[in-house]
Coordinates of C-alpha atoms in Angstrom, one line a residue:
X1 CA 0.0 0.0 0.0
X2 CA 0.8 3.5 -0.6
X3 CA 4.4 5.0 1.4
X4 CA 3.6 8.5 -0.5
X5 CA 0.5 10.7 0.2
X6 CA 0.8 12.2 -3.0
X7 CA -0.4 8.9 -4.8
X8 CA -3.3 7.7 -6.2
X9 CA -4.6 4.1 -4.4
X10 CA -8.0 2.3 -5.4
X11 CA -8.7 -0.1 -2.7
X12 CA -11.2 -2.6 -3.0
X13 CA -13.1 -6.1 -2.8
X14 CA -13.3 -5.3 1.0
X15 CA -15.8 -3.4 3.3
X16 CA -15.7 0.0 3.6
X17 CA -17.1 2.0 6.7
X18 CA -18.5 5.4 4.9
X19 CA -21.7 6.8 5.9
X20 CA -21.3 8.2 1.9
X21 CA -22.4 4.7 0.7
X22 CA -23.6 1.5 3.8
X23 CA -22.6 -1.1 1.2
X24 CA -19.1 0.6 -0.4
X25 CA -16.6 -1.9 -0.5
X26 CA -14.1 0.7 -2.8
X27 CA -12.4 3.6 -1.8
X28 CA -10.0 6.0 -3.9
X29 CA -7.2 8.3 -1.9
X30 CA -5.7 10.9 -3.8
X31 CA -3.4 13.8 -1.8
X32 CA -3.8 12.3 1.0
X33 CA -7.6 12.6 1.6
X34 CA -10.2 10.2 0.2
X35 CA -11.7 11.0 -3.3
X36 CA -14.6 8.4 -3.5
X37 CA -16.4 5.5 -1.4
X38 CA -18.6 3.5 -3.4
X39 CA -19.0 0.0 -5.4
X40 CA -16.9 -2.7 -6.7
X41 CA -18.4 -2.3 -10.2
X42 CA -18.2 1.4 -9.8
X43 CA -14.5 0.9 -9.3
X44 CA -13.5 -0.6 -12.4
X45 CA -14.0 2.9 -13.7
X46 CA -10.9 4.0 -11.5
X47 CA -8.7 1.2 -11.7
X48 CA -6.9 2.3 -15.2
X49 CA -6.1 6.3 -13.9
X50 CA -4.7 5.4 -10.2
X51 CA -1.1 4.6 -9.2
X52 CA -1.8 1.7 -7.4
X53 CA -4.8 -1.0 -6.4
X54 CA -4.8 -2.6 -3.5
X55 CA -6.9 -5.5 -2.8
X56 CA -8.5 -5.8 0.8
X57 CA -9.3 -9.5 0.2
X58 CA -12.4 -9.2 2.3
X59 CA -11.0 -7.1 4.8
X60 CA -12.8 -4.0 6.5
X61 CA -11.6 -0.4 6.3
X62 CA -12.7 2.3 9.0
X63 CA -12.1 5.9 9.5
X64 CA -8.8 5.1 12.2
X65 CA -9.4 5.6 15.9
X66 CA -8.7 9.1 17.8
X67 CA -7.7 8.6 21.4
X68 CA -8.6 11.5 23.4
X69 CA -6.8 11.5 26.2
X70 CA -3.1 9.7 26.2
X71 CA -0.3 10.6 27.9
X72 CA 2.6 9.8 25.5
X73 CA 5.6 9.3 27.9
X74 CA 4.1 7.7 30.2
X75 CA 2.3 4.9 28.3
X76 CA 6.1 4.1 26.5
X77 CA 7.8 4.0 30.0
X78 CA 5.3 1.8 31.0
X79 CA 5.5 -0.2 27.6
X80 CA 9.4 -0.3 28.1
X81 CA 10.2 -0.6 31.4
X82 CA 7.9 -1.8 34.7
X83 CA 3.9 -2.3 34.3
X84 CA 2.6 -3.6 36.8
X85 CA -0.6 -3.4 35.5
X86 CA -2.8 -7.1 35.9
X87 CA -0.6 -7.9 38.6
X88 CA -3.2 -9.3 41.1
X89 CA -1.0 -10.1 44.2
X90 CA 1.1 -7.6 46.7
X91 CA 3.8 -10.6 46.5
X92 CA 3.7 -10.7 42.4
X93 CA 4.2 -6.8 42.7
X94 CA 7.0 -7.2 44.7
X95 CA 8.9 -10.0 43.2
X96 CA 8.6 -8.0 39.8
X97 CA 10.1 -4.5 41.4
X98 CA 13.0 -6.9 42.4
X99 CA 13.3 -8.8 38.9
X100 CA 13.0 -5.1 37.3
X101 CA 15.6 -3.7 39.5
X102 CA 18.1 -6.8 38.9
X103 CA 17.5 -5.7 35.0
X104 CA 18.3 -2.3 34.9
X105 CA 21.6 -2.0 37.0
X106 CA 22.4 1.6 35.6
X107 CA 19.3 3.5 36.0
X108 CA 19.4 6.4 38.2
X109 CA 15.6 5.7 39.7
X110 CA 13.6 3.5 38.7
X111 CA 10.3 3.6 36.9
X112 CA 6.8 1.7 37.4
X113 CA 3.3 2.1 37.1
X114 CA -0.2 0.0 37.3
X115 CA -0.3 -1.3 40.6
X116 CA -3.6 -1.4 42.6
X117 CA -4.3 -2.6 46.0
X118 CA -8.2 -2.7 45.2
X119 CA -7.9 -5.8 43.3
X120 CA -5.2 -7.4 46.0
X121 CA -6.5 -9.8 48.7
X122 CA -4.3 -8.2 50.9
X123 CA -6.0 -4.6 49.9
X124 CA -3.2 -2.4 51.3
X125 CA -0.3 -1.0 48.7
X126 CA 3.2 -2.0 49.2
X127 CA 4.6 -0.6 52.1
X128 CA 8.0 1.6 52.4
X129 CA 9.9 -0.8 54.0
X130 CA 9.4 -3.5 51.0
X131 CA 9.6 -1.6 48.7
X132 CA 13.2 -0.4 49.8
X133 CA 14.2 -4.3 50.4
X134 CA 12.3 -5.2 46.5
X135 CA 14.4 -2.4 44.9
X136 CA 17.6 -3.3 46.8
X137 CA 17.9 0.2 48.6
X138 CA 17.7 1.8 44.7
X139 CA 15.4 4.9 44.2
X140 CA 11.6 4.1 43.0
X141 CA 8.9 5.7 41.8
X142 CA 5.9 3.7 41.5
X143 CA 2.4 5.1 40.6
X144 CA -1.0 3.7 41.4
X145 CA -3.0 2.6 38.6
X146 CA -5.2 5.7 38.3
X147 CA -1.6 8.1 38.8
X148 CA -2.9 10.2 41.6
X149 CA -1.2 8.5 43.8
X150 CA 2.3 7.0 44.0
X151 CA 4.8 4.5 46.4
X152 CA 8.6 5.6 46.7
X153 CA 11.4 4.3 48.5
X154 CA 13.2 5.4 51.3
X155 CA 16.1 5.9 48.8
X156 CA 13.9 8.6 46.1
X157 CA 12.4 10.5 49.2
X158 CA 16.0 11.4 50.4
X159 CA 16.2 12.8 46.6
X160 CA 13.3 15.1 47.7
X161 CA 13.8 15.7 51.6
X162 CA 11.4 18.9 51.4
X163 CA 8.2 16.1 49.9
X164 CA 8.2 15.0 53.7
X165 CA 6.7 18.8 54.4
X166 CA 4.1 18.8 52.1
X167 CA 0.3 17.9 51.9
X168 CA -0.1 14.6 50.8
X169 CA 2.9 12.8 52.8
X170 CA 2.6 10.3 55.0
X171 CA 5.3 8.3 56.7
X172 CA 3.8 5.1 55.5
X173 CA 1.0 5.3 52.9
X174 CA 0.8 6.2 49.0
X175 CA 2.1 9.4 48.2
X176 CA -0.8 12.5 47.1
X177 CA -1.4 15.9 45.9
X178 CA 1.8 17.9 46.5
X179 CA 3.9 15.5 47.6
X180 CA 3.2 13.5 45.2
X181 CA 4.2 15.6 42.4
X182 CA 7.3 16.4 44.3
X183 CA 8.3 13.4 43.7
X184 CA 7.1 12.7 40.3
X185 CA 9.5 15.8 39.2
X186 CA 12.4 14.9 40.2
X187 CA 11.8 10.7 39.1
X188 CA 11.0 12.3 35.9
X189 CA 13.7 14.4 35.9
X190 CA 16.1 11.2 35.8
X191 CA 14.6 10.1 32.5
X192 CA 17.3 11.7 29.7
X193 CA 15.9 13.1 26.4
X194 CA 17.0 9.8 24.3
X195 CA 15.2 7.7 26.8
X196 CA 12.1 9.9 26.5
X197 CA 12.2 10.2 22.6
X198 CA 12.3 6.3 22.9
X199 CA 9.7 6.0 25.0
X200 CA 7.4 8.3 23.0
X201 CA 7.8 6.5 19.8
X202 CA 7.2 3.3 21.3
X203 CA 3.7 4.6 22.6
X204 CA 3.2 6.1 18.9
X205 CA 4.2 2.8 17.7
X206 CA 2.1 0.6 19.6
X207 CA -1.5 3.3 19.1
X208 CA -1.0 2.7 15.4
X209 CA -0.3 -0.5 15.3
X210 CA -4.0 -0.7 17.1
X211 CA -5.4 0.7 14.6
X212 CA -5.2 4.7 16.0
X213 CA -4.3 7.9 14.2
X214 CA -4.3 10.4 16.2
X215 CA -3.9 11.2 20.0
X216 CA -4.4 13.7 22.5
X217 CA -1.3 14.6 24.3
X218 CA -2.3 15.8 27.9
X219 CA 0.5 17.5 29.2
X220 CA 1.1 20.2 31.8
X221 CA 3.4 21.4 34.7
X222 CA 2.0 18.8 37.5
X223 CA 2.6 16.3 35.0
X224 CA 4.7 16.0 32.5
X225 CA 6.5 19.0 31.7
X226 CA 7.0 21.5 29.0
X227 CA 10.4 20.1 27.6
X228 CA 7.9 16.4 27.1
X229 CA 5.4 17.9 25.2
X230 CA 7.4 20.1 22.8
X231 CA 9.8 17.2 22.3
X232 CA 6.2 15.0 21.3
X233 CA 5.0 17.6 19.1
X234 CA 8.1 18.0 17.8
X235 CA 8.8 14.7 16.9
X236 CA 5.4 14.1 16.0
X237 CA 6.2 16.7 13.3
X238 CA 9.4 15.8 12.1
X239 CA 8.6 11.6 11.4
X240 CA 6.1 10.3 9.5
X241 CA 3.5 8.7 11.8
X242 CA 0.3 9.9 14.1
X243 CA -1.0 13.1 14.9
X244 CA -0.7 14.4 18.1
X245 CA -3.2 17.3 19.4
X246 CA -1.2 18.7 22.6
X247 CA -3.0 20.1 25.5
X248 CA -1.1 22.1 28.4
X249 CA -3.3 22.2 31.6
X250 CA -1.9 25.5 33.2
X251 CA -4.7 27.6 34.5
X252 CA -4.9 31.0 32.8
X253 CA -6.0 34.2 33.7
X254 CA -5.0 37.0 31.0
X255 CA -3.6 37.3 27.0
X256 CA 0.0 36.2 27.9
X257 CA -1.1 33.6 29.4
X258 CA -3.0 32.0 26.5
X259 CA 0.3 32.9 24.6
X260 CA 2.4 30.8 26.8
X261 CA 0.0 27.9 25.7
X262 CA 0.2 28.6 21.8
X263 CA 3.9 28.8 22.3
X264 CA 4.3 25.3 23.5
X265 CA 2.3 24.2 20.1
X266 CA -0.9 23.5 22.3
X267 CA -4.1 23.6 21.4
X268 CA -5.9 24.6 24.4
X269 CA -5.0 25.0 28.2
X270 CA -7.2 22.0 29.1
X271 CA -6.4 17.9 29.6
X272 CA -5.5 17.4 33.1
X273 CA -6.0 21.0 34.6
X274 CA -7.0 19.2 38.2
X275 CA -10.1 20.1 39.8
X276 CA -9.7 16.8 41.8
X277 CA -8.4 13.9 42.1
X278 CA -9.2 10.5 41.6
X279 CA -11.7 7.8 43.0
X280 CA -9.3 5.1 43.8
X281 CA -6.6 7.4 45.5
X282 CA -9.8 9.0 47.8
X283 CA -8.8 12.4 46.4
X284 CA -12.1 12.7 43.9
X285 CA -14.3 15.7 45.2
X286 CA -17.2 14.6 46.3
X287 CA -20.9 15.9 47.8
X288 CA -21.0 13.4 50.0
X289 CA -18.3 11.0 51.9
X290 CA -16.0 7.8 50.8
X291 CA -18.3 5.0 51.5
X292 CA -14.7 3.6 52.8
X293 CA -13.4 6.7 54.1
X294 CA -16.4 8.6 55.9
X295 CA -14.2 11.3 57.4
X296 CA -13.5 12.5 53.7
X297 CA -14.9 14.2 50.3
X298 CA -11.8 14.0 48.2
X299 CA -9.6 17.3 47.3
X300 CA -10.9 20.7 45.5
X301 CA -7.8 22.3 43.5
X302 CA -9.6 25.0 41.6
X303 CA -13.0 26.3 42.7
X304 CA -15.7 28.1 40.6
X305 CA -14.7 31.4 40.5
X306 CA -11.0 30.2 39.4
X307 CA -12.4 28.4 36.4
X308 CA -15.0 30.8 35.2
X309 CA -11.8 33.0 35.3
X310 CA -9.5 30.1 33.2
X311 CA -12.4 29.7 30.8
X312 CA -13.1 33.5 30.3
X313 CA -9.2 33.6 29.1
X314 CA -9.4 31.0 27.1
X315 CA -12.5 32.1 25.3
X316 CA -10.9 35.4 25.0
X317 CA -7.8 33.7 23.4
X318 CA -9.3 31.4 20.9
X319 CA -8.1 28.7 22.8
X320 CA -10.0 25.4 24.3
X321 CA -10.5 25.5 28.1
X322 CA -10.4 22.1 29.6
X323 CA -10.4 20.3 33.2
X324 CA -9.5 17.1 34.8
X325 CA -12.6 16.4 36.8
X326 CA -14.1 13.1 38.6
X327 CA -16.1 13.7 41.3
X328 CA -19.7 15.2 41.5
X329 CA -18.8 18.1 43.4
X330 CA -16.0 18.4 41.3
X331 CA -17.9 18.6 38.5
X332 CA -20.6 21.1 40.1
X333 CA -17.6 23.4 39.9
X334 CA -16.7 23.3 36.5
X335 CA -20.2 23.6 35.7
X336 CA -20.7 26.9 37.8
X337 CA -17.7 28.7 36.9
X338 CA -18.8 27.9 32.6
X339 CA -21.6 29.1 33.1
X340 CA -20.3 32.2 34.8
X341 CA -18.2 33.1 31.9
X342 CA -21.1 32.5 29.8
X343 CA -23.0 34.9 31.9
X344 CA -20.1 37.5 31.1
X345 CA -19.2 36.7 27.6
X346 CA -22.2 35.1 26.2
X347 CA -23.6 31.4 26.0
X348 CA -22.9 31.5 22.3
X349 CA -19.4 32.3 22.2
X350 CA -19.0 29.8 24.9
X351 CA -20.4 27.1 23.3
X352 CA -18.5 27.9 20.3
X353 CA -15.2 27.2 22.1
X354 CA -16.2 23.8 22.5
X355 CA -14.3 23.6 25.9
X356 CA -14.1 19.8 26.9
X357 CA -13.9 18.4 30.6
X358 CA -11.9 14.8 31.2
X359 CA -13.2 11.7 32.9
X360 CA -16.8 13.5 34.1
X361 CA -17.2 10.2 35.7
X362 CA -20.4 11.4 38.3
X363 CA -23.3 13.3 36.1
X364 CA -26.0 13.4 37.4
X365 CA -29.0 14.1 35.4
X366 CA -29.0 18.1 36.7
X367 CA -25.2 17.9 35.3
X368 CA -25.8 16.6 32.1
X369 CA -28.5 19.0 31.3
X370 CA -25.4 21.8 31.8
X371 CA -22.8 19.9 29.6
X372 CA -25.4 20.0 26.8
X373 CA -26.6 23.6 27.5
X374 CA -23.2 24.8 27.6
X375 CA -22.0 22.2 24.8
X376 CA -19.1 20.8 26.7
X377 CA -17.2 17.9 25.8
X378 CA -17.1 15.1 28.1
X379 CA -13.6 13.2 27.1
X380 CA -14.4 9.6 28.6
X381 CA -12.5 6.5 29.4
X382 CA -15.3 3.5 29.0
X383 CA -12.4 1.2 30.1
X384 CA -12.3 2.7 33.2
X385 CA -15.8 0.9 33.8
X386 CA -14.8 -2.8 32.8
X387 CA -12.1 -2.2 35.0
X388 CA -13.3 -0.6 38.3
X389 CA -17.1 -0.8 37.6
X390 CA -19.5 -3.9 39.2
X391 CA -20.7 -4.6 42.5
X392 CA -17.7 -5.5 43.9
X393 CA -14.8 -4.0 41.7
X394 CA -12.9 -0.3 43.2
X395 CA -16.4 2.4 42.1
X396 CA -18.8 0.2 44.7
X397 CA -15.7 -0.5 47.6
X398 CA -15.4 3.5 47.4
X399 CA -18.9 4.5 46.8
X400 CA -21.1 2.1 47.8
X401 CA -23.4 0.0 45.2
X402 CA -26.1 2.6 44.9
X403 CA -23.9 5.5 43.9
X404 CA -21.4 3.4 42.2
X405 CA -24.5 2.5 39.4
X406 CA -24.2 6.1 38.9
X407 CA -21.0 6.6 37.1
X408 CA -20.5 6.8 33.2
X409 CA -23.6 7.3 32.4
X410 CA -23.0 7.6 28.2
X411 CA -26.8 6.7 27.4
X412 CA -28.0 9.8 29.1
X413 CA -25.3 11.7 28.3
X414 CA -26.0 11.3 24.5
X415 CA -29.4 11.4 24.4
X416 CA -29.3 14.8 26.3
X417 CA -26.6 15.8 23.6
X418 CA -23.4 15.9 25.3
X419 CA -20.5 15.7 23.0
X420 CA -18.7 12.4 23.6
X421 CA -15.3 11.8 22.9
X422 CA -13.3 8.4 23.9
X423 CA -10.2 7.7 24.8
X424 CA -8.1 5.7 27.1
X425 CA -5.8 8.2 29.7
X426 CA -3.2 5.4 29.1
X427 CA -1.2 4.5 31.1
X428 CA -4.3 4.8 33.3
X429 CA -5.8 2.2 31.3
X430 CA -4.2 0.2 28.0
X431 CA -4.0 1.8 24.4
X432 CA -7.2 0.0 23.0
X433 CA -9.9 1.0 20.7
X434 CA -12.1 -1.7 20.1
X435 CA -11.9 -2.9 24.0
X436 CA -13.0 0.8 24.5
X437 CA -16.1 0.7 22.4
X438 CA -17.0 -2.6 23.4
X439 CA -16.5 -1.2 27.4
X440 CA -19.2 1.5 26.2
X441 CA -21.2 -0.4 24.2
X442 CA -21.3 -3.2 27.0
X443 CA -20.8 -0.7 30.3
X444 CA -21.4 -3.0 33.5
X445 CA -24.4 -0.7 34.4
X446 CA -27.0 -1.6 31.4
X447 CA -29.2 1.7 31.4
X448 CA -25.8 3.4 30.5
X449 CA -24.7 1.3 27.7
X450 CA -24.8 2.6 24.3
X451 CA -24.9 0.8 20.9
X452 CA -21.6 0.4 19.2
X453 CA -22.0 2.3 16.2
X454 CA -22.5 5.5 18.6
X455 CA -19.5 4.3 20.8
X456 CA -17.3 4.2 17.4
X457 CA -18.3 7.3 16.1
X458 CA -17.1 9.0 19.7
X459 CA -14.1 6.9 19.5
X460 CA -13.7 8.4 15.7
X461 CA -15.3 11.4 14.5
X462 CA -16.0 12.7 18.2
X463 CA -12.2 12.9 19.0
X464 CA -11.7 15.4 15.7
X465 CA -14.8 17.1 16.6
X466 CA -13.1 17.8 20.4
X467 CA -10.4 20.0 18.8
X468 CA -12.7 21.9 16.5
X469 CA -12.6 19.4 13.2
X470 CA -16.3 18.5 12.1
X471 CA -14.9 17.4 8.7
X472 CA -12.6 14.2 9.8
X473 CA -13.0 10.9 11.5
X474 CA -15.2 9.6 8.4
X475 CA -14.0 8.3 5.4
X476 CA -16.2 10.5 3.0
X477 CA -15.0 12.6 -0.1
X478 CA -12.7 15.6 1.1
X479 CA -12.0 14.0 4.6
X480 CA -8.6 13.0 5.4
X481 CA -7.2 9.6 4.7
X482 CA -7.0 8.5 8.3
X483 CA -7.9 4.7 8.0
X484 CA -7.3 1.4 9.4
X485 CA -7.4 -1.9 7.5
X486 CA -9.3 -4.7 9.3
X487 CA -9.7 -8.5 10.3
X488 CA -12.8 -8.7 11.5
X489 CA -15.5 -11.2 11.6
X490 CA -18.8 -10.6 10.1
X491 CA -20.4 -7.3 10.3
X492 CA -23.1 -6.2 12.5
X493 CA -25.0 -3.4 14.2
X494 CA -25.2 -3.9 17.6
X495 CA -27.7 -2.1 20.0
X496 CA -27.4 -2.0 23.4
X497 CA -31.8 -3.4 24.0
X498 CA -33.2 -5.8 21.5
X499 CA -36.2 -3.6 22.0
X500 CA -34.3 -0.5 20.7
X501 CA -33.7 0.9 17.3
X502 CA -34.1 -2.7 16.2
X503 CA -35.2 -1.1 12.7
X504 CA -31.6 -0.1 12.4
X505 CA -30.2 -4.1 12.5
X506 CA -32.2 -4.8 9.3
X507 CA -30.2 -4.4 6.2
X508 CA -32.4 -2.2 4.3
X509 CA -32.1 -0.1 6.5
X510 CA -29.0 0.6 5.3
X511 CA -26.8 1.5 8.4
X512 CA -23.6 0.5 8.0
X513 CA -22.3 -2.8 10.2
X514 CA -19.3 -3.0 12.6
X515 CA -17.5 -5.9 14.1
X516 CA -19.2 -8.1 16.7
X517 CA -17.9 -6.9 19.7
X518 CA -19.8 -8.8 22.4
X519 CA -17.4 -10.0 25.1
X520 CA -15.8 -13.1 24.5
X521 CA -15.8 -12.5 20.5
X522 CA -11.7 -12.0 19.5
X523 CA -11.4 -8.4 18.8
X524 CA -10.5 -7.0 15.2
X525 CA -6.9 -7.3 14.6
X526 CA -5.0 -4.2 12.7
X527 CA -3.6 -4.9 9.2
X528 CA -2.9 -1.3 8.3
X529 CA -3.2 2.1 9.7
X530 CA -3.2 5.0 7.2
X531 CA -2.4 8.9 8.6
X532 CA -2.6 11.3 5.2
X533 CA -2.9 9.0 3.2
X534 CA 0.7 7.3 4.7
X535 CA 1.4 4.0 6.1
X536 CA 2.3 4.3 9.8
X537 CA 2.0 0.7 10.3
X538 CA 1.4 -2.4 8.2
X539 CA 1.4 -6.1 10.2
X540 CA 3.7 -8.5 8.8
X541 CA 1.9 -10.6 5.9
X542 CA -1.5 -8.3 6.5

């Protein structure tokens, strides 16, 4: 298949996704954007005038997936060094720190990420005194699976002797809030630029090689760093491969800050611009108490009046405002302080910036009415559902069954019009579209599951329609050639209640189908990803 945009490709005898034409099975790129979706005997009018044909041998060809939320670094540490991720004992933890510290003699401090206690039987995190013995006395930085929280040895604290005077330090427990990012700093600040340039095309690598064109970098001072994201966009501009959409969450209050922002190549001052916490690390903000931890609510970093001022800025600026926030007081907040800039600048401009808020894990139905009235984007992670959702799993231990049921609730959410926009906050959870969608499309709560095509179009076109784009994510004419090429079973529309839309599962219809994803089925496996109208991956022999 095609190295050079600039070519001409027919592909056909395969399925093609295109809202243009439910039955295409051809498509033409030409300059890196498609040029026609339609019929094999349609094509045979192309296939003299292109440069090349490629046949798809049955295979199925979609617009290529846009992660919304990715934090590059991170995610190729994680891929390269110690993930501790589906570990499921405190002893299994342990005995890897000690395998991964026998491994990497020469490393200043040491890396990890992925553990959590909540799916331990021994439901406590490692403490100090084994992590020192696992890491043989060496300097480790180990974060929780949700990274709001963190374990470090003895050995990185003494790196950081002022982190023991700050909120969120405890002589034996996980480390939080500013102590936490302390610490991060100056783990981070052991990483060398080759090492992260490695890491960061190994995260590129493995998103494309899923079937993903384009991410959204979210970077900022708590968390990454300026020099990480101008080196990502940087490289991201200089080698051929994904595009990445950088966000900088630094709150803003005048023009030079938004400048500061559009200096660094971002986008907007949004992504993880912390309102809160997290749910597993207790440091959500919430209305009411930890069902596990009565004494507390959670942590408030930014409160209404501070982002009615950040989102004033922004809107000022041009920019995209954004925030990190989880819990349902946390949320209140955001909600308050939009509409208070909309009060000041108006509700049109507002909703015109298409300002976007991360995770929005506890909407109620009061908040969803104001994400739809003041057209905010709610970036989502269905994984974090499959993973932490249930009766039993981390959302009901923390919450309590009744308020757990609660979270992600993506039915209401879309049929109140929120904006919906998937991705995965890996490392948080793992790079992986179709397990997204079918997360969504099969959320552990059943009144908040959607069907699959609308989970894919979030997890497509609602990612390019988060940074402004209405007119990619879907392979019609003029769009960009962002595709992947498919193994997939037999096509399908899948709706979340047989008693629901069931018009749109008969053929005539004429709704385009999509993989079976119910659990169990083997996922789609990626033959080709196309960015422009480029390769960025092709599997061996697909």
């Amino acid at each position: 298949m095609s190295e050079r945009p600039e070519k001409t490709v027919l592909l056909r005898g395969g399925d093609v996704h295109s809202p243009a034409d439910p039955f295409a099975t051809a498509m033409v790129v030409e300059r890196g954007h498609v040029a026609w979706v339609g019929s094999e005997g349609a094509a045979d009018s192309f296939a003299d005038g292109v440069d090349e044909v490629v046949d798809l041998r049955g295979a199925l060809v979609t617009p290529a997936f846009t992660d919304a939320h990715v934090h590059t670094t991170a995610t190729g540490l994680a891929l390269t060094g110690l993930d501790l991720t589906g570990v499921d004992t405190l002893a299994g933890a342990l005995e890897r720190v000690r395998a991964h510290a026998a491994a990497r003699p020469a490393d200043r401090v040491l890396l990890g990420h992925g553990w959590d206690a909540s799916a331990w039987p021994e439901r406590r995190p490692p403490s100090r005194r084994e992590l020192d013995e696992a890491a043989g006395g060496r300097p480790l930085y180990l974060t929780r699976a949700d990274v709001h929280s963190a374990v470090a040895t003895t050995a990185l604290l003494d790196l950081v002797p002022h982190a023991r005077t700050l909120s969120g330090y405890a002589p034996d427990a996980p480390l939080t809030g500013a102590a936490h990012h302390a610490v991060r700093a100056a783990a981070y600040d052991s990483v060398t630029p080759a090492q992260r340039t490695e890491a960061q095309r190994a995260a590129l690598a493995r998103a494309a090689s899923l079937g993903i064109g384009s991410v959204h970098e979210c970077a900022g001072p708590e968390i990454s760093g300026a020099d990480d994201l101008t080196g990502l966009l940087r490289l991201a501009a200089e080698e051929p491969g994904l595009r990445v959409t950088g966000y900088w969450a630094e709150a803003i209050t005048s023009p030079a800050g938004a400048a500061r922002v559009r200096e660094l190549g971002a986008t907007g001052a949004a992504g993880d611009l912390f309102v809160d916490g997290s749910l597993g690390s207790h440091t959500a903000c919430l209305h009411e108490p930890y069902a596990d931890a009565p004494d507390g609510t959670g942590s408030a970093h930014l409160d209404a009046d501070a982002i009615a001022a950040h989102v004033t800025a922004c809107t000022e600026a041009g920019i995209q405002a954004g925030f990190h926030a989880i819990g349902d007081a946390a949320l209140s907040a955001v909600v308050e302080g939009v509409r208070a800039a909309a009060d000041r600048l108006g509700l049109a401009r507002v909703r015109a910036a298409r300002h976007r808020v991360e995770h929005a894990e506890m909407l109620g139905p009061e908040l969803i009415a104001a994400f739809a009235e003041l057209a905010l984007t709610a970036s989502v992670q269905p994984a974090f559902d499959a993973a932490w959702g249930g009766e039993e799993a981390m959302y009901a231990q923390r919450l309590g069954r009744e308020r757990a049921r609660t979270l992600n609730p993506y039915a209401a959410m879309l049929r109140a019009g929120v904006p919906l926009a998937l991705g995965s906050d890996s490392p948080v959870t793992p790079l992986d579209p179709w397990g997204t969608v079918r997360a969504a499309a099969f959320h552990r709560t059943p009144e908040h599951r959607i069907s699959v095509r609308a989970a894919f179009t979030a997890h497509t076109r609602g990612g390019w329609r988060a940074i402004g784009r209405d007119d990619a994510g879907v392979l019609v004419p003029g769009a960009p050639a962002d595709y992947a090429v498919w193994e997939a079973g037999d096509l399908v529309v899948q709706v979340p209640d047989n008693r629901v839309a069931n018009w749109s599962t008969d053929p005539r219809s004429g709704t385009p189908g999509l993989p079976d994803l119910t659990p169990g089925v083997p996922l789609p496996v990626c033959l080709r990803t196309v960015v422009g109208g480029r390769t960025v991956h092709a599997r061996p022999n697909g």
